[in-house]
C-alpha cells in the first residue's frame, strides 16, 4: 500500500511538473508581451507625452517594462526550478510571482485612475499647451509634440483650427503671418499655415482633443488587457507552485 502511494505521489509530481512547465512557457511569453507593450508605448508614442499634464501614462508604461523584464527573468528561474525540484527555489519562484502580481496590480490601478480623469486633463491642458506654450523659447519639446500630434492624427487645434487664433505664437512676429502652424497643413511646406482654407489645412476634420483622448483610452485598455492576462497566468502559476511544493514535502518527508 505504501509502495502504491509512493508511485501515486511520483506520478502527481511529474504531472504537476509538466503543468508548471507549460504554464511557465506561456508566462514567459506573456512577460515578453508586457515588456513589448511598455517599450512600444515609450518609443513609438513618447512624442505625445509632452502634451499631457501628468506623468501617470508614462509611469504605467515604465511599470509594465519593469514587470515584463521581471517576468522574463522569473520565467528562466522557473524552468531551472522545475528541472531541479528544489523546494527553496520553488519558494523563491512563488515569492517572485507574488511580487510581479502586486506590481501589475499597481500599474492597473494607475491606468484605471488615469483613464477616469483622462478627458478632464486633456480638456484643461491641451488647449493651454497650444495657446501658451507652443513655439515659445524653452518649449521645443512641447512644440515638436504638438506638431507630431497634428500630423499623425490629421487634426488642427484642440477643438478646432480656430483655437490657434488665441495662441501666443500665432499672435507674435515669429508666426510670420500664419493663421495656424505649418503642422496643420495637409502637405507641410514652409509657411503653408498662412492659408487657412479647408483644402490646405485640417479644418473640417476637427480638433485633436477627441482623437488623442480616444487614442490614449484605447492604449490604456490594451495595457490593462495584457496586464490582466499575465496576472491570470500568475494566479494559476502560484496555485501550481504551492501544489508541487506540498507534494515534494510529502515525497521527501
PDB file of C-alpha atoms in Angstrom, residues 53-232:
ATOM      1  CA  UNK A  53      -0.350  67.308 -17.715  1.00  0.00           C
ATOM      2  CA  UNK A  54       0.688  64.332 -15.579  1.00  0.00           C
ATOM      3  CA  UNK A  55       3.241  61.564 -15.913  1.00  0.00           C
ATOM      4  CA  UNK A  56       0.787  58.799 -14.959  1.00  0.00           C
ATOM      5  CA  UNK A  57       0.616  57.424 -18.504  1.00  0.00           C
ATOM      6  CA  UNK A  58       4.413  57.228 -18.787  1.00  0.00           C
ATOM      7  CA  UNK A  59       4.684  55.798 -15.250  1.00  0.00           C
ATOM      8  CA  UNK A  60       2.290  52.978 -16.149  1.00  0.00           C
ATOM      9  CA  UNK A  61       4.455  52.179 -19.184  1.00  0.00           C
ATOM     10  CA  UNK A  62       7.645  52.110 -17.056  1.00  0.00           C
ATOM     11  CA  UNK A  63       5.958  49.791 -14.560  1.00  0.00           C
ATOM     12  CA  UNK A  64       4.949  47.474 -17.408  1.00  0.00           C
ATOM     13  CA  UNK A  65       8.544  47.397 -18.680  1.00  0.00           C
ATOM     14  CA  UNK A  66       9.829  46.588 -15.179  1.00  0.00           C
ATOM     15  CA  UNK A  67       7.160  43.907 -14.693  1.00  0.00           C
ATOM     16  CA  UNK A  68       7.816  42.395 -18.141  1.00  0.00           C
ATOM     17  CA  UNK A  69      11.566  42.173 -17.540  1.00  0.00           C
ATOM     18  CA  UNK A  70      10.960  40.642 -14.101  1.00  0.00           C
ATOM     19  CA  UNK A  71       8.507  38.133 -15.591  1.00  0.00           C
ATOM     20  CA  UNK A  72      11.051  37.002 -18.193  1.00  0.00           C
ATOM     21  CA  UNK A  73      13.789  36.646 -15.561  1.00  0.00           C
ATOM     22  CA  UNK A  74      11.389  34.765 -13.293  1.00  0.00           C
ATOM     23  CA  UNK A  75      10.454  32.535 -16.224  1.00  0.00           C
ATOM     24  CA  UNK A  76      14.073  31.442 -16.631  1.00  0.00           C
ATOM     25  CA  UNK A  77      14.230  30.761 -12.887  1.00  0.00           C
ATOM     26  CA  UNK A  78      11.016  28.752 -13.195  1.00  0.00           C
ATOM     27  CA  UNK A  79      12.479  26.433 -15.833  1.00  0.00           C
ATOM     28  CA  UNK A  80      15.508  25.757 -13.627  1.00  0.00           C
ATOM     29  CA  UNK A  81      13.316  25.230 -10.572  1.00  0.00           C
ATOM     30  CA  UNK A  82      11.106  22.679 -12.329  1.00  0.00           C
ATOM     31  CA  UNK A  83      14.090  20.667 -13.526  1.00  0.00           C
ATOM     32  CA  UNK A  84      15.875  20.672 -10.146  1.00  0.00           C
ATOM     33  CA  UNK A  85      12.773  20.088  -7.962  1.00  0.00           C
ATOM     34  CA  UNK A  86      14.265  22.186  -5.147  1.00  0.00           C
ATOM     35  CA  UNK A  87      11.774  23.400  -2.550  1.00  0.00           C
ATOM     36  CA  UNK A  88      13.837  26.512  -1.798  1.00  0.00           C
ATOM     37  CA  UNK A  89      13.777  27.548  -5.442  1.00  0.00           C
ATOM     38  CA  UNK A  90      10.029  26.886  -5.584  1.00  0.00           C
ATOM     39  CA  UNK A  91       9.529  29.211  -2.611  1.00  0.00           C
ATOM     40  CA  UNK A  92      11.599  31.922  -4.307  1.00  0.00           C
ATOM     41  CA  UNK A  93       9.678  31.393  -7.539  1.00  0.00           C
ATOM     42  CA  UNK A  94       6.360  31.761  -5.693  1.00  0.00           C
ATOM     43  CA  UNK A  95       7.512  34.970  -3.959  1.00  0.00           C
ATOM     44  CA  UNK A  96       8.610  36.487  -7.281  1.00  0.00           C
ATOM     45  CA  UNK A  97       5.229  35.612  -8.827  1.00  0.00           C
ATOM     46  CA  UNK A  98       3.545  37.380  -5.927  1.00  0.00           C
ATOM     47  CA  UNK A  99       5.761  40.478  -6.298  1.00  0.00           C
ATOM     48  CA  UNK A 100       5.066  40.659 -10.042  1.00  0.00           C
ATOM     49  CA  UNK A 101       1.340  40.298  -9.383  1.00  0.00           C
ATOM     50  CA  UNK A 102       1.449  43.248  -6.954  1.00  0.00           C
ATOM     51  CA  UNK A 103       3.480  45.367  -9.409  1.00  0.00           C
ATOM     52  CA  UNK A 104       0.977  44.725 -12.183  1.00  0.00           C
ATOM     53  CA  UNK A 105      -1.867  45.465  -9.772  1.00  0.00           C
ATOM     54  CA  UNK A 106      -0.316  48.894  -9.073  1.00  0.00           C
ATOM     55  CA  UNK A 107       0.066  49.536 -12.812  1.00  0.00           C
ATOM     56  CA  UNK A 108      -3.550  48.511 -13.368  1.00  0.00           C
ATOM     57  CA  UNK A 109      -4.797  50.860 -10.625  1.00  0.00           C
ATOM     58  CA  UNK A 110      -2.752  53.743 -12.075  1.00  0.00           C
ATOM     59  CA  UNK A 111      -4.103  53.084 -15.560  1.00  0.00           C
ATOM     60  CA  UNK A 112      -7.692  52.932 -14.259  1.00  0.00           C
ATOM     61  CA  UNK A 113      -7.324  56.180 -12.270  1.00  0.00           C
ATOM     62  CA  UNK A 114      -5.772  57.932 -15.245  1.00  0.00           C
ATOM     63  CA  UNK A 115      -8.494  56.604 -17.555  1.00  0.00           C
ATOM     64  CA  UNK A 116     -11.157  58.153 -15.299  1.00  0.00           C
ATOM     65  CA  UNK A 117      -9.629  61.640 -15.380  1.00  0.00           C
ATOM     66  CA  UNK A 118      -8.220  61.485 -18.909  1.00  0.00           C
ATOM     67  CA  UNK A 119     -10.929  63.619 -20.551  1.00  0.00           C
ATOM     68  CA  UNK A 120     -10.795  66.427 -17.967  1.00  0.00           C
ATOM     69  CA  UNK A 121      -6.991  66.562 -18.051  1.00  0.00           C
ATOM     70  CA  UNK A 122      -6.847  66.799 -21.823  1.00  0.00           C
ATOM     71  CA  UNK A 123      -9.542  69.487 -21.972  1.00  0.00           C
ATOM     72  CA  UNK A 124      -7.714  71.636 -19.447  1.00  0.00           C
ATOM     73  CA  UNK A 125      -4.146  71.068 -20.534  1.00  0.00           C
ATOM     74  CA  UNK A 126      -4.145  70.588 -24.307  1.00  0.00           C
ATOM     75  CA  UNK A 127      -5.738  73.940 -25.131  1.00  0.00           C
ATOM     76  CA  UNK A 128      -3.400  75.688 -22.676  1.00  0.00           C
ATOM     77  CA  UNK A 129      -0.398  73.988 -24.290  1.00  0.00           C
ATOM     78  CA  UNK A 130      -1.459  75.145 -27.745  1.00  0.00           C
ATOM     79  CA  UNK A 131      -2.253  78.732 -26.775  1.00  0.00           C
ATOM     80  CA  UNK A 132       0.522  79.484 -24.255  1.00  0.00           C
ATOM     81  CA  UNK A 133       3.425  77.068 -24.705  1.00  0.00           C
ATOM     82  CA  UNK A 134       3.612  76.278 -28.419  1.00  0.00           C
ATOM     83  CA  UNK A 135       6.513  77.953 -30.229  1.00  0.00           C
ATOM     84  CA  UNK A 136       7.866  79.592 -27.075  1.00  0.00           C
ATOM     85  CA  UNK A 137      11.548  79.689 -26.036  1.00  0.00           C
ATOM     86  CA  UNK A 138      12.439  76.657 -23.955  1.00  0.00           C
ATOM     87  CA  UNK A 139       9.367  74.722 -25.146  1.00  0.00           C
ATOM     88  CA  UNK A 140      10.989  72.964 -28.109  1.00  0.00           C
ATOM     89  CA  UNK A 141       9.857  69.513 -26.970  1.00  0.00           C
ATOM     90  CA  UNK A 142       6.250  70.630 -26.499  1.00  0.00           C
ATOM     91  CA  UNK A 143       6.260  72.318 -29.915  1.00  0.00           C
ATOM     92  CA  UNK A 144       7.592  69.161 -31.557  1.00  0.00           C
ATOM     93  CA  UNK A 145       4.988  67.043 -29.721  1.00  0.00           C
ATOM     94  CA  UNK A 146       2.109  69.239 -30.892  1.00  0.00           C
ATOM     95  CA  UNK A 147       3.431  69.232 -34.473  1.00  0.00           C
ATOM     96  CA  UNK A 148       3.677  65.449 -34.479  1.00  0.00           C
ATOM     97  CA  UNK A 149       0.241  65.151 -32.860  1.00  0.00           C
ATOM     98  CA  UNK A 150      -1.424  67.257 -35.544  1.00  0.00           C
ATOM     99  CA  UNK A 151       0.283  65.432 -38.383  1.00  0.00           C
ATOM    100  CA  UNK A 152      -0.288  61.919 -37.031  1.00  0.00           C
ATOM    101  CA  UNK A 153      -3.951  62.453 -36.210  1.00  0.00           C
ATOM    102  CA  UNK A 154      -4.653  64.799 -39.146  1.00  0.00           C
ATOM    103  CA  UNK A 155      -6.148  67.448 -36.878  1.00  0.00           C
ATOM    104  CA  UNK A 156      -5.671  71.130 -36.111  1.00  0.00           C
ATOM    105  CA  UNK A 157      -6.082  72.808 -32.738  1.00  0.00           C
ATOM    106  CA  UNK A 158      -7.608  71.443 -29.562  1.00  0.00           C
ATOM    107  CA  UNK A 159     -11.285  71.591 -30.585  1.00  0.00           C
ATOM    108  CA  UNK A 160     -10.860  73.226 -33.995  1.00  0.00           C
ATOM    109  CA  UNK A 161      -8.366  75.250 -36.029  1.00  0.00           C
ATOM    110  CA  UNK A 162      -9.931  78.426 -34.546  1.00  0.00           C
ATOM    111  CA  UNK A 163      -8.155  77.656 -31.242  1.00  0.00           C
ATOM    112  CA  UNK A 164      -4.906  78.856 -32.799  1.00  0.00           C
ATOM    113  CA  UNK A 165      -6.248  82.415 -33.088  1.00  0.00           C
ATOM    114  CA  UNK A 166      -5.684  82.763 -29.320  1.00  0.00           C
ATOM    115  CA  UNK A 167      -2.176  81.319 -29.488  1.00  0.00           C
ATOM    116  CA  UNK A 168       0.734  83.421 -28.245  1.00  0.00           C
ATOM    117  CA  UNK A 169       2.815  82.071 -31.106  1.00  0.00           C
ATOM    118  CA  UNK A 170       0.294  82.915 -33.853  1.00  0.00           C
ATOM    119  CA  UNK A 171      -0.155  86.440 -32.452  1.00  0.00           C
ATOM    120  CA  UNK A 172       3.600  87.020 -32.390  1.00  0.00           C
ATOM    121  CA  UNK A 173       6.008  88.146 -35.116  1.00  0.00           C
ATOM    122  CA  UNK A 174       7.586  84.687 -35.186  1.00  0.00           C
ATOM    123  CA  UNK A 175       4.439  83.349 -36.874  1.00  0.00           C
ATOM    124  CA  UNK A 176       5.224  85.467 -39.969  1.00  0.00           C
ATOM    125  CA  UNK A 177       1.577  85.909 -40.859  1.00  0.00           C
ATOM    126  CA  UNK A 178       0.497  82.295 -40.268  1.00  0.00           C
ATOM    127  CA  UNK A 179      -3.112  81.604 -39.243  1.00  0.00           C
ATOM    128  CA  UNK A 180      -2.113  78.168 -37.940  1.00  0.00           C
ATOM    129  CA  UNK A 181       1.205  76.311 -37.510  1.00  0.00           C
ATOM    130  CA  UNK A 182       2.560  74.574 -40.597  1.00  0.00           C
ATOM    131  CA  UNK A 183       1.858  71.186 -38.946  1.00  0.00           C
ATOM    132  CA  UNK A 184      -1.885  71.846 -39.533  1.00  0.00           C
ATOM    133  CA  UNK A 185      -1.292  71.646 -43.284  1.00  0.00           C
ATOM    134  CA  UNK A 186      -2.214  68.552 -45.261  1.00  0.00           C
ATOM    135  CA  UNK A 187       1.061  68.921 -47.148  1.00  0.00           C
ATOM    136  CA  UNK A 188       3.653  70.561 -44.917  1.00  0.00           C
ATOM    137  CA  UNK A 189       5.844  73.191 -46.546  1.00  0.00           C
ATOM    138  CA  UNK A 190       7.395  76.321 -45.044  1.00  0.00           C
ATOM    139  CA  UNK A 191       4.764  78.973 -44.196  1.00  0.00           C
ATOM    140  CA  UNK A 192       1.877  76.866 -45.516  1.00  0.00           C
ATOM    141  CA  UNK A 193      -0.024  77.906 -42.401  1.00  0.00           C
ATOM    142  CA  UNK A 194      -0.655  81.328 -43.931  1.00  0.00           C
ATOM    143  CA  UNK A 195      -3.547  79.868 -45.935  1.00  0.00           C
ATOM    144  CA  UNK A 196      -6.291  78.579 -43.625  1.00  0.00           C
ATOM    145  CA  UNK A 197      -8.524  77.099 -46.306  1.00  0.00           C
ATOM    146  CA  UNK A 198     -10.048  73.599 -45.767  1.00  0.00           C
ATOM    147  CA  UNK A 199      -8.271  72.402 -48.903  1.00  0.00           C
ATOM    148  CA  UNK A 200      -4.926  73.319 -47.303  1.00  0.00           C
ATOM    149  CA  UNK A 201      -5.305  72.583 -43.566  1.00  0.00           C
ATOM    150  CA  UNK A 202      -7.143  70.052 -41.394  1.00  0.00           C
ATOM    151  CA  UNK A 203     -10.092  72.374 -40.788  1.00  0.00           C
ATOM    152  CA  UNK A 204     -13.173  70.215 -41.279  1.00  0.00           C
ATOM    153  CA  UNK A 205     -11.513  67.119 -39.786  1.00  0.00           C
ATOM    154  CA  UNK A 206     -11.899  68.566 -36.274  1.00  0.00           C
ATOM    155  CA  UNK A 207      -9.563  69.182 -33.366  1.00  0.00           C
ATOM    156  CA  UNK A 208      -7.014  66.899 -31.752  1.00  0.00           C
ATOM    157  CA  UNK A 209      -8.717  66.588 -28.366  1.00  0.00           C
ATOM    158  CA  UNK A 210     -11.197  63.806 -29.147  1.00  0.00           C
ATOM    159  CA  UNK A 211      -8.703  61.912 -31.307  1.00  0.00           C
ATOM    160  CA  UNK A 212      -5.943  61.994 -28.690  1.00  0.00           C
ATOM    161  CA  UNK A 213      -8.417  61.058 -25.954  1.00  0.00           C
ATOM    162  CA  UNK A 214      -9.612  58.030 -27.928  1.00  0.00           C
ATOM    163  CA  UNK A 215      -6.047  57.008 -28.749  1.00  0.00           C
ATOM    164  CA  UNK A 216      -4.937  57.152 -25.093  1.00  0.00           C
ATOM    165  CA  UNK A 217      -8.092  55.363 -23.920  1.00  0.00           C
ATOM    166  CA  UNK A 218      -7.531  52.530 -26.424  1.00  0.00           C
ATOM    167  CA  UNK A 219      -3.883  52.298 -25.412  1.00  0.00           C
ATOM    168  CA  UNK A 220      -4.710  52.163 -21.707  1.00  0.00           C
ATOM    169  CA  UNK A 221      -7.220  49.379 -22.403  1.00  0.00           C
ATOM    170  CA  UNK A 222      -4.523  47.449 -24.303  1.00  0.00           C
ATOM    171  CA  UNK A 223      -2.072  47.868 -21.426  1.00  0.00           C
ATOM    172  CA  UNK A 224      -4.762  46.741 -18.976  1.00  0.00           C
ATOM    173  CA  UNK A 225      -5.773  43.721 -21.059  1.00  0.00           C
ATOM    174  CA  UNK A 226      -2.173  42.492 -21.344  1.00  0.00           C
ATOM    175  CA  UNK A 227      -1.625  43.027 -17.623  1.00  0.00           C
ATOM    176  CA  UNK A 228      -4.819  41.154 -16.674  1.00  0.00           C
ATOM    177  CA  UNK A 229      -3.895  38.257 -18.966  1.00  0.00           C
ATOM    178  CA  UNK A 230      -0.473  37.843 -17.358  1.00  0.00           C
ATOM    179  CA  UNK A 231      -1.983  38.282 -13.865  1.00  0.00           C
ATOM    180  CA  UNK A 232      -4.385  35.386 -14.535  1.00  0.00           C
TER     181      UNK A 232
END
